Short mmCIF file of C-alpha atoms in Angstrom, two decimals:
data_model
loop_
_atom_site.label_atom_id
_atom_site.label_comp_id
_atom_site.label_asym_id
_atom_site.label_seq_id
_atom_site.Cartn_x
_atom_site.Cartn_y
_atom_site.Cartn_z
CA MET I 1 95.11 110.93 111.54
CA THR I 2 96.19 113.61 114.01
CA ALA I 3 98.54 116.26 113.21
CA PRO I 4 101.43 117.30 115.60
CA ASP I 5 100.94 120.38 117.68
CA SER I 6 104.22 122.25 117.79
CA SER I 7 103.28 124.24 120.93
CA SER I 8 102.90 121.05 122.99
CA LYS I 9 105.68 118.41 123.76
CA ASN I 10 105.34 115.09 125.36
CA SER I 11 107.40 114.41 128.61
CA ASP I 12 109.96 112.57 126.41
CA GLY I 13 110.33 115.73 124.01
CA SER I 14 108.05 114.30 121.39
CA GLU I 15 105.46 116.15 119.53
CA LYS I 16 102.04 115.79 121.29
CA PRO I 17 99.15 115.50 118.80
CA LYS I 18 96.32 117.85 118.58
CA VAL I 19 93.36 116.12 119.06
CA GLY I 20 90.70 116.63 116.11
CA GLN I 21 93.46 117.93 113.78
CA ILE I 22 93.23 116.09 110.44
CA TYR I 23 96.20 115.70 108.15
CA SER I 24 95.43 116.82 104.61
CA PRO I 25 95.87 113.94 102.05
CA THR I 26 99.46 113.69 100.74
CA LEU I 27 99.30 111.01 98.11
CA THR I 28 97.86 112.25 94.84
CA LEU I 29 96.97 110.00 91.96
CA MET I 30 99.75 111.29 90.13
CA ASN I 31 101.83 110.65 92.96
CA PHE I 32 100.43 106.98 93.07
CA LYS I 33 101.37 106.70 89.23
CA ASN I 34 104.98 108.26 89.21
CA GLY I 35 105.90 106.62 92.71
CA SER I 36 108.46 108.48 94.90
CA SER I 37 110.81 109.42 92.04
CA SER I 38 112.53 112.43 91.62
CA ASN I 39 109.41 113.54 89.12
CA SER I 40 107.05 113.35 92.31
CA THR I 41 106.28 115.46 95.11
CA PRO I 42 108.38 114.04 98.17
CA LEU I 43 105.87 112.10 100.44
CA LYS I 44 105.80 112.17 104.30
CA LEU I 45 104.33 109.75 106.72
CA LEU I 46 103.96 109.43 110.55
CA HIS I 47 106.34 106.82 111.77
CA CYS I 48 107.08 105.28 115.19
CA ASP I 49 110.55 105.63 116.06
CA ASN I 50 111.00 103.56 118.97
CA GLY I 51 109.18 100.25 117.96
CA TYR I 52 105.44 99.09 117.45
CA ASP I 53 104.95 97.05 120.30
CA ARG I 54 102.23 97.76 123.47
CA ASN I 55 103.37 100.72 125.37
CA LYS I 56 105.73 101.62 122.62
CA CYS I 57 105.56 104.17 119.71
CA THR I 58 105.84 107.23 122.00
CA SER I 59 108.21 109.06 119.78
CA ILE I 60 106.67 110.00 116.50
CA ASN I 61 108.35 111.49 113.58
CA PRO I 62 106.15 113.22 111.25
CA ASN I 63 108.65 113.63 108.48
CA LYS I 64 109.51 110.02 107.52
CA THR I 65 110.03 109.70 103.77
CA LEU I 66 107.79 107.24 102.13
CA SER I 67 109.45 105.16 99.10
CA PHE I 68 107.49 103.18 96.69
CA ASP I 69 107.62 102.43 92.85
CA GLY I 70 104.16 103.67 91.51
CA THR I 71 102.25 102.05 88.67
CA LEU I 72 105.10 103.44 86.54
CA GLY I 73 107.71 101.51 88.59
CA TYR I 74 105.68 98.45 88.91
CA THR I 75 105.12 98.28 85.27
CA ASN I 76 108.83 98.80 84.48
CA LYS I 77 109.43 96.03 86.95
CA MET I 78 107.06 93.63 85.19
CA LEU I 79 108.25 94.60 81.52
CA PHE I 80 111.87 94.85 82.28
CA GLY I 81 112.92 93.87 85.75
CA TYR I 82 113.68 97.18 87.05
CA ALA I 83 111.63 99.98 88.50
CA GLN I 84 113.73 102.52 86.49
CA GLY I 85 112.90 100.81 83.28
CA ALA I 86 114.97 99.73 80.25
CA THR I 87 117.74 102.40 81.17
CA SER I 88 118.89 99.90 83.79
CA GLY I 89 118.87 96.84 81.25
CA THR I 90 116.42 94.21 81.00
CA ALA I 91 116.48 91.26 83.08
CA SER I 92 116.06 87.65 81.54
CA THR I 93 113.31 86.92 84.18
CA SER I 94 111.27 89.94 83.09
CA ILE I 95 108.18 89.82 80.67
CA VAL I 96 110.60 91.25 77.76
CA GLY I 97 113.22 89.13 78.64
CA LYS I 98 111.22 86.14 78.49
CA LEU I 99 109.48 87.06 75.33
CA THR I 100 112.94 87.66 73.90
CA ASN I 101 114.05 84.19 74.45
CA CYS I 102 110.66 82.22 74.59
CA THR I 103 110.46 78.77 73.70
CA SER I 104 107.04 77.73 74.66
CA ASN I 105 103.54 79.04 74.40
CA SER I 106 103.63 80.30 78.10
CA CYS I 107 107.16 81.55 78.14
CA ASP I 108 107.41 80.30 81.72
CA PHE I 109 105.59 83.60 82.83
CA THR I 110 105.41 83.60 86.79
CA ALA I 111 101.85 84.09 88.37
CA ALA I 112 102.45 87.54 89.18
CA GLN I 113 103.42 88.15 85.47
CA LYS I 114 100.42 86.42 84.34
CA GLN I 115 98.19 88.52 86.59
CA PHE I 116 99.66 91.57 85.08
CA ILE I 117 99.23 90.59 81.57
CA ASN I 118 95.65 89.61 82.09
CA SER I 119 94.82 93.21 83.87
CA VAL I 120 96.08 95.29 81.10
CA LYS I 121 93.56 96.04 78.33
CA THR I 122 95.27 98.49 76.24
CA PRO I 123 96.53 97.14 72.93
CA ALA I 124 100.26 97.57 74.59
CA LEU I 125 100.99 93.92 75.05
CA ALA I 126 99.30 92.77 71.90
CA LEU I 127 101.61 94.90 70.13
CA ILE I 128 104.68 93.80 72.05
CA ARG I 129 103.58 90.17 70.91
CA LYS I 130 103.50 91.28 67.13
CA VAL I 131 107.19 91.77 67.18
CA GLN I 132 108.06 88.62 69.41
CA GLN I 133 109.92 87.11 66.60
CA PHE I 134 112.08 90.11 66.10
CA PRO I 135 113.85 90.30 69.38
CA GLY I 136 115.53 93.67 68.78
CA ALA I 137 112.09 95.11 68.54
CA ILE I 138 110.47 93.76 71.69
CA GLN I 139 112.22 96.05 73.72
CA GLY I 140 111.73 99.07 71.82
CA VAL I 141 107.83 98.46 71.64
CA ALA I 142 107.75 97.83 75.30
CA GLU I 143 109.57 101.19 76.15
CA GLN I 144 107.07 103.17 74.19
CA MET I 145 104.05 101.26 75.82
CA ALA I 146 105.10 101.42 79.62
CA PRO I 147 103.97 104.84 80.26
CA ILE I 148 100.54 103.95 78.78
CA ILE I 149 100.14 100.76 80.75
CA ALA I 150 101.04 102.72 83.97
CA ASN I 151 98.27 105.41 83.22
CA GLU I 152 95.68 102.53 82.75
CA LEU I 153 96.56 100.93 85.98
CA ALA I 154 96.42 104.18 87.90
CA LEU I 155 92.97 104.85 86.26
CA LYS I 156 91.92 101.49 87.68
CA TYR I 157 93.03 102.08 91.29
CA GLY I 158 91.72 105.89 91.04
CA GLU I 159 88.16 104.83 89.76
CA ALA I 160 87.99 102.08 92.43
CA ALA I 161 89.31 104.43 95.31
CA LEU I 162 86.21 106.94 93.80
CA TYR I 163 83.76 104.33 93.86
CA ALA I 164 85.05 103.26 97.29
CA ALA I 165 84.65 107.02 98.88
CA ASN I 166 81.39 107.47 97.17
CA GLN I 167 79.90 104.41 98.66
CA THR I 168 81.39 104.69 102.32
CA PHE I 169 78.46 107.00 103.66
CA ASN I 170 75.60 105.67 101.74
CA GLY I 171 72.92 103.74 103.74
CA VAL I 172 74.55 105.00 106.98
CA LYS I 173 73.64 107.08 110.03
CA GLY I 174 76.86 108.72 110.28
CA ILE I 175 77.41 112.14 109.56
CA LYS I 176 79.83 112.68 106.63
CA PRO I 177 82.73 115.09 107.49
CA ASP I 178 83.21 117.91 105.35
CA PHE I 179 86.54 116.96 104.12
CA VAL I 180 85.20 113.86 102.48
CA ASP I 181 83.48 115.41 99.59
CA GLN I 182 86.46 118.22 99.26
CA ASN I 183 88.66 115.18 98.53
CA ILE I 184 86.32 113.31 96.46
CA ASN I 185 86.26 116.24 94.26
CA LYS I 186 90.12 116.48 94.20
CA LEU I 187 90.23 112.96 93.15
CA VAL I 188 87.89 113.54 90.30
CA GLN I 189 90.02 116.20 89.14
CA GLU I 190 93.08 114.02 89.47
CA LEU I 191 91.17 111.11 87.18
CA ALA I 192 90.55 113.78 84.54
CA ALA I 193 93.95 114.69 84.27
CA ILE I 194 95.29 111.19 84.07
CA ARG I 195 92.77 110.87 81.22
CA ALA I 196 93.90 113.70 79.38
CA GLU I 197 97.37 112.34 79.91
CA ASP I 198 96.09 109.08 78.35
CA ALA I 199 94.60 110.78 75.53
CA ASN I 200 97.93 112.46 74.81
CA PHE I 201 99.44 109.04 74.49
CA GLN I 202 97.34 107.98 71.41
CA PRO I 203 99.60 109.29 68.82
CA ARG I 204 102.42 107.18 70.49
CA VAL I 205 100.35 104.06 69.89
CA VAL I 206 99.47 105.05 66.44
CA ALA I 207 103.21 105.59 65.54
CA THR I 208 104.33 102.53 67.03
CA GLU I 209 101.61 100.51 65.17
CA GLN I 210 103.17 101.99 61.90
CA TRP I 211 106.57 101.28 63.00
CA ILE I 212 105.54 97.52 63.60
CA LYS I 213 103.88 97.45 60.61
CA MET I 214 107.09 98.49 58.82
CA ILE I 215 109.25 95.88 60.67
CA LEU I 216 106.62 92.97 59.53
CA THR I 217 106.95 94.23 56.03
CA SER I 218 110.70 94.87 55.55
CA ASN I 219 113.97 93.40 56.30
CA PRO I 220 113.39 92.17 59.99
CA ALA I 221 117.13 92.60 60.72
CA ILE I 222 117.39 96.08 59.82
CA PHE I 223 115.03 98.65 61.58
CA VAL I 224 115.14 101.75 63.64
CA LYS I 225 113.70 102.42 66.97
CA PRO I 226 110.75 104.97 66.86
CA GLY I 227 112.05 108.15 68.23
CA LEU I 228 108.69 109.45 70.02
#
């Protein structure tokens, strides 16, 4: 992708691209996890202001704001029905909503929900199922597990991107640009940061397991949500 050259304008006043100038990557793995929320760095992308058809896209806006949920927002949508999580409530059509009112083995999960459930390898969903018979506890466990699931998904995408980047120039005659290795190294560092964050979540998993044990061995009608 080329970057605008502020010293040169097209006849319509739009910025003319400088040939050979490459944009630095703007989407980090942490951005990918958190999405375009208030906790993330605002992300920009090139945008055609006057259409995409042939002979159009002559006016390019380099500062269009990119909006997306990230793996955390996606996880929250699957679990609670809203990208913001349980703070916005719990939809009856969400995984937590369906588990709370489940009357069959499948709980009438959609294909997308089943795909999400099958893609998660952490014990998070197993922990949620342990308290399925206690509706009030399902949401509490899900709230604790949501960031852990989001981390796992971000790691999977990051590792896939790293593998693809390393394979791109294997066995080809093309010359690898200098920025490729630089960006691969950045991605390796970002993966390390996500893994470190994941390790920091382990006490949360242990505390949640202990809380679940307390629920299962005491009066299920009286329990306190874990303060983690």
